[in-house]
Short mmCIF file of C-alpha atoms in Angstrom, two decimals:
data_model
loop_
_atom_site.label_atom_id
_atom_site.label_comp_id
_atom_site.label_asym_id
_atom_site.label_seq_id
_atom_site.Cartn_x
_atom_site.Cartn_y
_atom_site.Cartn_z
CA MET A 7 2.26 22.34 -15.65
CA SER A 8 -0.36 20.79 -17.86
CA LEU A 9 -0.45 17.02 -17.47
CA LYS A 10 -0.71 14.85 -20.51
CA LEU A 11 -3.98 12.90 -20.78
CA LEU A 12 -3.80 9.28 -21.91
CA SER A 13 -5.72 7.53 -24.66
CA GLN A 14 -7.35 4.19 -23.87
CA LYS A 15 -4.71 2.38 -25.89
CA VAL A 16 -1.78 3.99 -24.08
CA ALA A 17 -3.41 3.45 -20.67
CA GLN A 18 -3.75 -0.25 -21.47
CA ALA A 19 -0.17 -0.46 -22.73
CA ILE A 20 1.17 1.13 -19.52
CA ASP A 21 -0.78 -1.33 -17.35
CA GLU A 22 0.52 -4.24 -19.42
CA GLU A 23 4.09 -2.96 -19.17
CA LEU A 24 3.89 -2.57 -15.37
CA MET A 25 2.64 -6.15 -15.02
CA SER A 26 4.93 -7.66 -17.64
CA THR A 27 7.92 -9.80 -16.74
CA ALA A 28 10.08 -6.73 -17.28
CA GLY A 29 7.84 -4.50 -15.12
CA GLY A 30 7.64 -7.03 -12.33
CA PHE A 31 4.45 -5.85 -10.59
CA SER A 32 1.64 -8.20 -9.65
CA VAL A 33 -1.96 -7.09 -9.99
CA ASP A 34 -2.29 -7.58 -6.21
CA GLN A 35 0.39 -4.97 -5.58
CA LEU A 36 -0.94 -2.38 -8.02
CA MET A 37 -4.51 -2.85 -6.85
CA GLU A 38 -3.45 -2.48 -3.23
CA LEU A 39 -1.74 0.83 -3.96
CA ALA A 40 -4.58 2.05 -6.20
CA GLY A 41 -7.23 1.22 -3.61
CA LEU A 42 -5.17 2.82 -0.85
CA SER A 43 -4.90 6.02 -2.87
CA VAL A 44 -8.70 6.08 -3.34
CA ALA A 45 -9.21 5.62 0.41
CA GLN A 46 -6.70 8.42 1.09
CA ALA A 47 -8.62 10.65 -1.34
CA VAL A 48 -11.84 10.07 0.62
CA GLN A 49 -10.00 10.71 3.89
CA LYS A 50 -8.54 13.94 2.52
CA CYS A 51 -11.84 15.29 1.15
CA PHE A 52 -14.50 14.02 3.58
CA ASP A 53 -14.12 14.16 7.35
CA LYS A 54 -15.08 10.83 8.87
CA THR A 55 -17.16 12.39 11.64
CA GLN A 56 -19.34 14.25 9.12
CA PHE A 57 -19.24 11.65 6.32
CA PRO A 58 -18.88 8.28 8.04
CA ASN A 59 -21.01 6.18 5.69
CA VAL A 60 -19.32 5.39 2.40
CA LEU A 61 -21.18 3.26 -0.13
CA VAL A 62 -18.71 1.57 -2.45
CA CYS A 63 -20.35 0.63 -5.76
CA VAL A 64 -18.25 -2.23 -7.10
CA GLY A 65 -18.09 -3.31 -10.72
CA PRO A 66 -17.09 -6.72 -12.07
CA GLY A 67 -13.50 -5.90 -13.13
CA ASN A 68 -10.30 -4.32 -11.86
CA ASN A 69 -11.96 -0.97 -11.15
CA GLY A 70 -14.22 -2.87 -8.76
CA GLY A 71 -11.14 -4.50 -7.22
CA ASP A 72 -9.72 -1.05 -6.47
CA GLY A 73 -13.03 -0.26 -4.73
CA LEU A 74 -12.85 -3.39 -2.57
CA VAL A 75 -9.33 -2.43 -1.45
CA ALA A 76 -10.48 1.15 -0.77
CA ALA A 77 -13.38 -0.12 1.35
CA ARG A 78 -11.01 -2.14 3.53
CA HIS A 79 -8.64 0.78 4.09
CA LEU A 80 -11.57 3.12 4.83
CA PHE A 81 -12.68 0.76 7.58
CA HIS A 82 -9.20 0.95 9.10
CA PHE A 83 -9.30 4.76 8.75
CA GLY A 84 -12.45 4.81 10.92
CA TYR A 85 -15.18 5.13 8.26
CA LYS A 86 -18.23 2.88 7.93
CA PRO A 87 -17.97 1.55 4.38
CA SER A 88 -20.56 -0.76 2.87
CA LEU A 89 -20.57 -2.54 -0.49
CA TYR A 90 -22.94 -2.89 -3.41
CA TYR A 91 -21.35 -5.66 -5.48
CA PRO A 92 -24.07 -7.19 -7.66
CA LYS A 93 -21.81 -8.98 -10.19
CA GLN A 94 -19.17 -11.02 -8.42
CA PRO A 95 -16.93 -12.83 -10.89
CA ASN A 96 -15.54 -16.23 -10.06
CA LYS A 97 -11.96 -14.96 -9.96
CA ASP A 98 -9.66 -15.72 -7.07
CA LEU A 99 -8.34 -12.16 -6.67
CA TYR A 100 -11.76 -10.53 -6.35
CA GLN A 101 -13.03 -13.28 -4.09
CA ARG A 102 -10.08 -12.79 -1.76
CA LEU A 103 -10.55 -9.00 -1.71
CA LEU A 104 -14.24 -9.52 -0.92
CA ARG A 105 -13.38 -11.96 1.85
CA GLN A 106 -11.06 -9.36 3.39
CA CYS A 107 -14.06 -7.01 3.56
CA GLN A 108 -16.32 -9.74 4.95
CA ASN A 109 -13.76 -10.41 7.67
CA LEU A 110 -14.28 -6.77 8.75
CA ASP A 111 -18.07 -7.37 8.81
CA LEU A 112 -18.67 -4.67 6.20
CA PRO A 113 -22.36 -4.64 5.18
CA ILE A 114 -22.95 -5.99 1.66
CA HIS A 115 -26.23 -4.80 0.15
CA GLN A 116 -28.24 -7.29 -1.90
CA GLU A 117 -30.21 -4.48 -3.52
CA PHE A 118 -28.88 -1.04 -4.43
CA PRO A 119 -29.75 1.00 -1.32
CA GLY A 120 -29.88 4.37 -3.10
CA GLU A 121 -28.72 7.60 -1.59
CA GLN A 122 -30.65 7.68 1.69
CA THR A 123 -28.23 5.78 3.86
CA THR A 124 -24.90 7.03 2.56
CA ASP A 125 -22.82 10.18 3.01
CA VAL A 126 -20.41 9.54 0.12
CA PHE A 127 -20.50 7.26 -2.92
CA ILE A 128 -17.47 5.60 -4.41
CA ASP A 129 -17.92 4.85 -8.10
CA SER A 130 -15.64 1.89 -8.76
CA ILE A 131 -17.89 0.30 -11.35
CA PHE A 132 -16.10 0.63 -14.70
CA GLY A 133 -12.54 1.61 -15.57
CA PHE A 134 -10.69 2.65 -18.69
CA SER A 135 -11.44 -0.62 -20.53
CA PHE A 136 -15.20 0.00 -20.52
CA HIS A 137 -17.05 0.72 -23.72
CA GLY A 138 -20.64 0.49 -24.83
CA GLU A 139 -23.82 1.10 -22.89
CA VAL A 140 -24.37 0.68 -19.17
CA ARG A 141 -26.80 -2.10 -18.40
CA ASP A 142 -28.64 -3.19 -15.27
CA PRO A 143 -27.94 -3.53 -12.41
CA PHE A 144 -25.44 -0.68 -12.84
CA LYS A 145 -27.82 1.50 -14.85
CA GLU A 146 -29.85 2.18 -11.71
CA VAL A 147 -26.70 3.17 -9.81
CA ILE A 148 -25.54 5.61 -12.45
CA GLN A 149 -29.04 7.10 -12.72
CA THR A 150 -28.75 7.81 -9.00
CA PHE A 151 -25.35 9.41 -9.59
CA GLU A 152 -27.02 11.70 -12.17
CA HIS A 153 -29.37 13.33 -9.66
CA THR A 154 -27.99 12.75 -6.15
CA LYS A 155 -26.70 15.62 -4.06
CA LYS A 156 -24.45 13.26 -2.10
CA PRO A 157 -20.79 13.54 -3.11
CA ILE A 158 -19.33 10.95 -5.46
CA VAL A 159 -15.69 9.87 -5.73
CA ALA A 160 -14.95 8.24 -9.09
CA VAL A 161 -12.11 5.76 -9.47
CA ASP A 162 -10.00 6.46 -12.58
CA ILE A 163 -12.92 7.48 -14.80
CA PRO A 164 -16.59 8.27 -14.12
CA SER A 165 -18.43 5.02 -14.92
CA GLY A 166 -20.28 5.07 -18.21
CA TRP A 167 -18.19 7.90 -19.65
CA ASP A 168 -16.26 7.25 -22.81
CA VAL A 169 -12.64 7.00 -21.69
CA GLU A 170 -11.58 9.43 -24.43
CA GLN A 171 -14.70 11.48 -25.27
CA GLY A 172 -16.09 11.93 -21.75
CA PRO A 173 -19.84 12.18 -21.05
CA THR A 174 -22.10 10.33 -23.49
CA GLU A 175 -25.67 10.67 -24.64
CA HIS A 176 -26.67 8.31 -21.83
CA VAL A 177 -24.26 9.18 -19.02
CA LYS A 178 -23.52 12.79 -18.20
CA TYR A 179 -23.03 12.59 -14.44
CA GLN A 180 -20.23 14.65 -12.85
CA PRO A 181 -18.45 13.17 -9.86
CA ASP A 182 -17.24 15.59 -7.18
CA ILE A 183 -13.83 13.95 -6.91
CA LEU A 184 -11.94 12.10 -9.61
CA VAL A 185 -9.03 9.90 -8.55
CA SER A 186 -7.05 9.25 -11.72
CA LEU A 187 -4.70 6.30 -11.45
CA THR A 188 -1.17 6.37 -12.91
CA ALA A 189 -2.11 9.30 -15.19
CA PRO A 190 -5.39 11.03 -16.16
CA LYS A 191 -7.23 9.71 -19.21
CA LEU A 192 -8.45 11.90 -22.08
CA CYS A 193 -12.00 12.13 -20.70
CA ALA A 194 -10.67 14.02 -17.66
CA GLN A 195 -10.76 17.25 -19.64
CA HIS A 196 -14.56 17.17 -19.26
CA PHE A 197 -14.38 16.73 -15.48
CA LYS A 198 -15.29 19.82 -13.45
CA GLY A 199 -14.59 18.80 -9.83
CA ARG A 200 -11.53 18.23 -7.65
CA HIS A 201 -8.95 16.10 -9.40
CA LEU A 202 -6.51 13.87 -7.53
CA LEU A 203 -3.90 11.51 -8.89
CA GLY A 204 -2.95 8.18 -7.31
CA GLY A 205 -0.57 5.37 -8.21
CA ARG A 206 2.77 6.49 -6.78
CA PHE A 207 4.67 3.63 -8.36
CA VAL A 208 5.50 4.79 -11.88
CA PRO A 209 9.20 4.34 -12.74
CA PRO A 210 10.54 7.52 -14.40
CA ARG A 211 11.77 5.34 -17.29
CA LEU A 212 8.23 4.14 -17.94
CA ALA A 213 6.86 7.70 -17.90
CA LYS A 214 9.56 8.65 -20.38
CA GLN A 215 8.83 5.65 -22.59
CA PHE A 216 5.14 6.57 -22.81
CA ASP A 217 5.78 10.30 -22.74
CA PHE A 218 3.69 11.34 -19.75
CA GLN A 219 4.48 13.33 -16.59
CA VAL A 220 4.41 12.23 -12.98
CA PRO A 221 3.79 15.24 -10.71
CA SER A 222 5.52 15.62 -7.36
CA TYR A 223 3.60 13.92 -4.53
CA PRO A 224 3.76 15.46 -1.03
CA GLY A 225 5.52 13.64 1.84
CA SER A 226 4.68 9.96 1.95
CA GLU A 227 1.16 10.41 0.57
CA GLN A 228 -0.24 8.17 -2.15
CA ILE A 229 -2.26 10.98 -3.75
CA VAL A 230 -1.53 14.43 -5.13
CA ASP A 231 -4.02 17.19 -6.02
CA ILE A 232 -3.76 17.96 -9.74
CA SER A 233 -6.89 20.13 -10.02
CA THR A 234 -4.90 23.06 -11.34
CA SER A 235 -2.52 21.13 -13.55
CA SER A 236 -4.72 18.72 -15.45
CA SER A 237 -6.65 21.01 -17.76
CA LEU A 238 -5.60 20.94 -21.37
CA MET B 10 -2.09 1.24 27.29
CA SER B 11 0.50 -1.48 27.38
CA LEU B 12 0.55 -3.46 24.14
CA LYS B 13 0.77 -7.21 24.27
CA LEU B 14 4.02 -8.63 22.90
CA LEU B 15 3.78 -11.72 20.71
CA SER B 16 5.67 -14.98 20.99
CA GLN B 17 7.26 -16.42 17.86
CA LYS B 18 4.57 -19.10 17.67
CA VAL B 19 1.69 -16.64 17.86
CA ALA B 20 3.33 -14.28 15.34
CA GLN B 21 3.61 -17.19 12.90
CA ALA B 22 0.02 -18.27 13.50
CA ILE B 23 -1.27 -14.73 12.83
CA ASP B 24 0.66 -14.55 9.55
CA GLU B 25 -0.69 -17.95 8.51
CA GLU B 26 -4.23 -16.94 9.38
CA LEU B 27 -4.01 -13.69 7.37
CA MET B 28 -2.79 -15.62 4.31
CA SER B 29 -5.12 -18.60 4.73
CA THR B 30 -8.13 -19.14 2.49
CA ALA B 31 -10.26 -17.67 5.27
CA GLY B 32 -8.00 -14.63 5.72
CA GLY B 33 -7.79 -13.96 1.99
CA PHE B 34 -4.57 -11.91 1.86
CA SER B 35 -1.78 -12.63 -0.59
CA VAL B 36 1.82 -12.27 0.47
CA ASP B 37 2.16 -9.57 -2.23
CA GLN B 38 -0.48 -7.44 -0.52
CA LEU B 39 0.86 -7.82 3.01
CA MET B 40 4.44 -7.22 1.90
CA GLU B 41 3.41 -4.11 -0.01
CA LEU B 42 1.74 -2.64 3.06
CA ALA B 43 4.56 -3.71 5.37
CA GLY B 44 7.22 -2.19 3.12
CA LEU B 45 5.20 0.99 2.72
CA SER B 46 4.96 1.34 6.49
CA VAL B 47 8.75 0.96 6.80
CA ALA B 48 9.27 3.66 4.15
CA GLN B 49 6.81 5.92 5.96
CA ALA B 50 8.73 5.35 9.20
CA VAL B 51 11.96 6.50 7.53
CA GLN B 52 10.15 9.50 6.05
CA LYS B 53 8.72 10.41 9.46
CA CYS B 54 12.03 10.10 11.34
CA PHE B 55 14.69 11.23 8.84
CA ASP B 56 14.34 14.30 6.65
CA LYS B 57 15.29 13.46 3.08
CA THR B 58 17.39 16.59 2.61
CA GLN B 59 19.57 15.70 5.63
CA PHE B 60 19.42 11.90 5.27
CA PRO B 61 19.02 11.20 1.55
CA ASN B 62 21.12 8.03 1.30
CA VAL B 63 19.41 4.96 2.70
CA LEU B 64 21.23 1.63 2.54
CA VAL B 65 18.71 -1.19 2.63
CA CYS B 66 20.32 -4.41 3.88
CA VAL B 67 18.17 -7.18 2.47
CA GLY B 68 17.99 -10.73 3.81
CA PRO B 69 16.94 -13.86 1.94
CA GLY B 70 13.36 -14.16 3.25
CA ASN B 71 10.17 -12.15 3.76
CA ASN B 72 11.88 -9.57 5.97
CA GLY B 73 14.12 -8.85 2.98
CA GLY B 74 11.04 -8.60 0.77
CA ASP B 75 9.67 -5.88 3.07
CA GLY B 76 12.98 -4.07 2.61
CA LEU B 77 12.79 -4.25 -1.18
CA VAL B 78 9.30 -2.74 -1.10
CA ALA B 79 10.47 -0.03 1.31
CA ALA B 80 13.38 0.84 -1.00
CA ARG B 81 10.99 1.36 -3.91
CA HIS B 82 8.68 3.62 -1.92
CA LEU B 83 11.63 5.59 -0.54
CA PHE B 84 12.74 6.32 -4.08
CA HIS B 85 9.27 7.69 -4.86
CA PHE B 86 9.41 9.74 -1.62
CA GLY B 87 12.57 11.42 -2.93
CA TYR B 88 15.29 9.50 -1.07
CA LYS B 89 18.30 7.82 -2.66
CA PRO B 90 18.02 4.21 -1.55
CA SER B 91 20.55 1.56 -2.46
CA LEU B 92 20.54 -2.17 -1.81
CA TYR B 93 22.87 -4.72 -0.34
CA TYR B 94 21.25 -8.04 -1.26
CA PRO B 95 23.93 -10.74 -1.17
CA LYS B 96 21.65 -13.81 -1.02
CA GLN B 97 18.99 -13.62 -3.71
CA PRO B 98 16.71 -16.65 -3.62
CA ASN B 99 15.29 -18.06 -6.81
CA LYS B 100 11.72 -17.16 -5.83
CA ASP B 101 9.43 -15.30 -8.19
CA LEU B 102 8.15 -12.80 -5.62
CA TYR B 103 11.60 -11.61 -4.53
CA GLN B 104 12.85 -11.49 -8.10
CA ARG B 105 9.92 -9.31 -9.10
CA LEU B 106 10.44 -6.98 -6.14
CA LEU B 107 14.12 -6.71 -7.06
CA ARG B 108 13.24 -5.99 -10.69
CA GLN B 109 10.98 -3.16 -9.55
CA CYS B 110 14.00 -1.63 -7.82
CA GLN B 111 16.23 -2.23 -10.82
CA ASN B 112 13.69 -0.43 -13.00
CA LEU B 113 14.24 2.63 -10.78
CA ASP B 114 18.02 2.27 -11.31
CA LEU B 115 18.65 1.84 -7.58
CA PRO B 116 22.32 1.01 -6.97
CA ILE B 117 22.88 -2.60 -5.90
CA HIS B 118 26.16 -3.11 -4.05
CA GLN B 119 28.11 -6.27 -4.77
CA GLU B 120 30.11 -5.86 -1.57
CA PHE B 121 28.83 -4.47 1.71
CA PRO B 122 29.74 -0.78 1.43
CA GLY B 123 29.90 -0.14 5.18
CA GLU B 124 28.79 3.05 6.84
CA GLN B 125 30.75 5.66 4.88
CA THR B 126 28.32 6.25 2.05
CA THR B 127 24.99 6.03 3.87
CA ASP B 128 22.95 8.33 6.10
CA VAL B 129 20.52 5.68 7.37
CA PHE B 130 20.58 1.88 7.43
CA ILE B 131 17.51 -0.28 7.04
CA ASP B 132 17.93 -3.67 8.67
CA SER B 133 15.61 -5.97 6.76
CA ILE B 134 17.83 -9.02 7.07
CA PHE B 135 16.02 -11.44 9.38
CA GLY B 136 12.47 -11.49 10.72
CA PHE B 137 10.61 -13.30 13.46
CA SER B 138 11.31 -16.76 12.00
CA PHE B 139 15.07 -16.43 12.44
CA HIS B 140 16.93 -18.54 14.95
CA GLY B 141 20.50 -19.61 15.42
CA GLU B 142 23.69 -17.75 14.70
CA VAL B 143 24.26 -15.04 12.10
CA ARG B 144 26.66 -16.16 9.39
CA ASP B 145 28.51 -14.37 6.61
CA PRO B 146 27.81 -12.31 4.60
CA PHE B 147 25.35 -10.88 7.14
CA LYS B 148 27.75 -11.17 10.09
CA GLU B 149 29.79 -8.29 8.69
CA VAL B 150 26.67 -6.15 8.35
CA ILE B 151 25.54 -6.73 11.89
CA GLN B 152 29.04 -6.08 13.21
CA THR B 153 28.79 -2.70 11.51
CA PHE B 154 25.41 -2.15 13.15
CA GLU B 155 27.09 -2.81 16.53
CA HIS B 156 29.45 0.13 16.27
CA THR B 157 28.11 2.58 13.68
CA LYS B 158 26.87 6.00 14.71
CA LYS B 159 24.59 6.15 11.65
CA PRO B 160 20.94 5.56 12.51
CA ILE B 161 19.43 2.12 11.90
CA VAL B 162 15.78 1.30 11.23
CA ALA B 163 15.00 -2.35 12.00
CA VAL B 164 12.13 -4.13 10.27
CA ASP B 165 10.00 -6.14 12.73
CA ILE B 166 12.92 -7.32 14.88
CA PRO B 167 16.60 -6.33 15.07
CA SER B 168 18.39 -8.96 12.98
CA GLY B 169 20.21 -11.55 15.00
CA TRP B 170 18.18 -10.95 18.15
CA ASP B 171 16.22 -13.82 19.57
CA VAL B 172 12.59 -13.05 18.72
CA GLU B 173 11.56 -13.71 22.33
CA GLN B 174 14.69 -13.17 24.43
CA GLY B 175 16.10 -10.13 22.62
CA PRO B 176 19.86 -9.47 22.38
CA THR B 177 22.08 -12.54 22.39
CA GLU B 178 25.64 -13.30 23.34
CA HIS B 179 26.63 -12.53 19.75
CA VAL B 180 24.25 -9.72 18.72
CA LYS B 181 23.57 -6.88 21.10
CA TYR B 182 23.09 -4.03 18.67
CA GLN B 183 20.33 -1.47 19.34
CA PRO B 184 18.54 0.01 16.33
CA ASP B 185 17.39 3.62 16.63
CA ILE B 186 13.96 2.88 15.20
CA LEU B 187 12.03 -0.37 15.39
CA VAL B 188 9.10 -0.83 13.01
CA SER B 189 7.10 -3.71 14.44
CA LEU B 190 4.72 -5.28 11.95
CA THR B 191 1.18 -6.35 12.92
CA ALA B 192 2.13 -6.39 16.62
CA PRO B 193 5.43 -6.13 18.56
CA LYS B 194 7.23 -9.36 19.37
CA LEU B 195 8.47 -10.31 22.84
CA CYS B 196 12.02 -9.12 22.15
CA ALA B 197 10.72 -5.54 21.81
CA GLN B 198 10.85 -5.15 25.61
CA HIS B 199 14.66 -4.94 25.27
CA PHE B 200 14.50 -2.22 22.63
CA LYS B 201 15.46 1.27 23.82
CA GLY B 202 14.76 3.54 20.81
CA ARG B 203 11.70 4.94 19.05
CA HIS B 204 9.10 2.27 18.45
CA LEU B 205 6.64 2.42 15.55
CA LEU B 206 4.00 -0.06 14.52
CA GLY B 207 3.01 -0.83 10.93
CA GLY B 208 0.59 -3.23 9.25
CA ARG B 209 -2.72 -1.39 9.29
CA PHE B 210 -4.68 -4.35 8.01
CA VAL B 211 -5.50 -6.43 11.08
CA PRO B 212 -9.21 -7.34 11.28
CA PRO B 213 -10.54 -6.70 14.81
CA ARG B 214 -11.80 -10.29 14.87
CA LEU B 215 -8.27 -11.59 14.28
CA ALA B 216 -6.87 -9.39 17.06
CA LYS B 217 -9.56 -10.73 19.37
CA GLN B 218 -8.89 -14.33 18.32
CA PHE B 219 -5.18 -13.99 19.15
CA ASP B 220 -5.79 -11.64 22.07
CA PHE B 221 -3.66 -8.66 21.06
CA GLN B 222 -4.42 -4.96 20.72
CA VAL B 223 -4.33 -2.76 17.63
CA PRO B 224 -3.67 0.86 18.63
CA SER B 225 -5.38 3.76 16.89
CA TYR B 226 -3.46 4.95 13.80
CA PRO B 227 -3.59 8.65 12.89
CA GLY B 228 -5.35 9.84 9.70
CA SER B 229 -4.54 7.67 6.72
CA GLU B 230 -1.01 6.80 7.91
CA GLN B 231 0.34 3.28 7.77
CA ILE B 232 2.38 3.70 10.98
CA VAL B 233 1.69 4.72 14.55
CA ASP B 234 4.19 5.68 17.25
CA ILE B 235 3.92 3.20 20.16
CA SER B 236 7.07 4.26 22.01
CA THR B 237 5.12 5.03 25.17
CA SER B 238 2.69 2.12 25.00
CA SER B 239 4.87 -0.85 24.24
CA SER B 240 6.83 -1.29 27.45
CA LEU B 241 5.78 -4.18 29.63
#
């Protein structure tokens, strides 16, 4: 099976539909399930005894929110997550998600700590709504992603990539793991690592309406490996 | 390890603390994780090829909300859940959770269908705030629970039990599976079946503050079997 890859416009329309009055989901619910699937992806790919330290790089929007949720679940899974969250918007949802992490005493770095102290990076900086050029303070983070040998797990899309075209003149980094949410975006065809899908909440009717496939998830897991089924 | 059992008052205080400004959780988040843990419990205990039909009996409060979330996840796990939801409060959260089930075309029974058409019951009628006597339309459901040979999964406490004293003069039914949420309540000492715990979101500081234990959950699962550690 070859999974359909979504354009930016369709990805946005699906999100809006899920959270519409007709769809019924709250952003809290969807973010909880998205973040849980990211944490499960880390747990599946990186043993916590060998890779205990997970640095979650958190952007200012919903992609960052997914990262905050993932950090919390990783703590409960027995990892030692820490946060780099340099742009904290004054929005109740993000502040609550941050507080949940603070209540677990997760370290929050004031400066980007680089690659020395981490075993795995989570890239939850920008999602499918991003366009344009990456600016500081995130530029430094993505420059580290370009050369580090530490594994990187990207949430939904690798930050700085064009959601449809993939790597750009400025950002060419390849994450090791990509956790696509709901369905992979067009840029995923340029991704060369292990590809997982999360977001086990898509009503079959919605998938039909937007003409995309939902693969079969195993057991009660919130992620499914689509490495062999997501190439065009 | 013998887990501490919570009084009604302490259980309420823990819930309030989690959802306070300091705790930072929304009811949407906690309900999503609670319902997911109930669905995982069903998936762990009842094979979907042998027990596909799950009748979720939904009460008017938060316990019912957990059931609605569980029904949705069970659908995605490959079960055939249906709902009996005779008292539907005019509250946005419950209406949205119901709509999410309707969008999956889950059957919603207008009358209680009894035990003939189901393989497993979920009892998500009343939670730890319940007191008093069970009235219609739920009386009929619990009378069925008293005599049915079909397995029953109870959410947090068996409906109609006294949260501290356990079975009452009127309700003596024993569920097969009890999914305690956050921590078992005092009535759990009267429960004779398989005991699971869900709610993998308790900050260690909170557990310390209220002096209860959080057992070690396996892998990335949202439930842990406490059958051997929950007796007094």
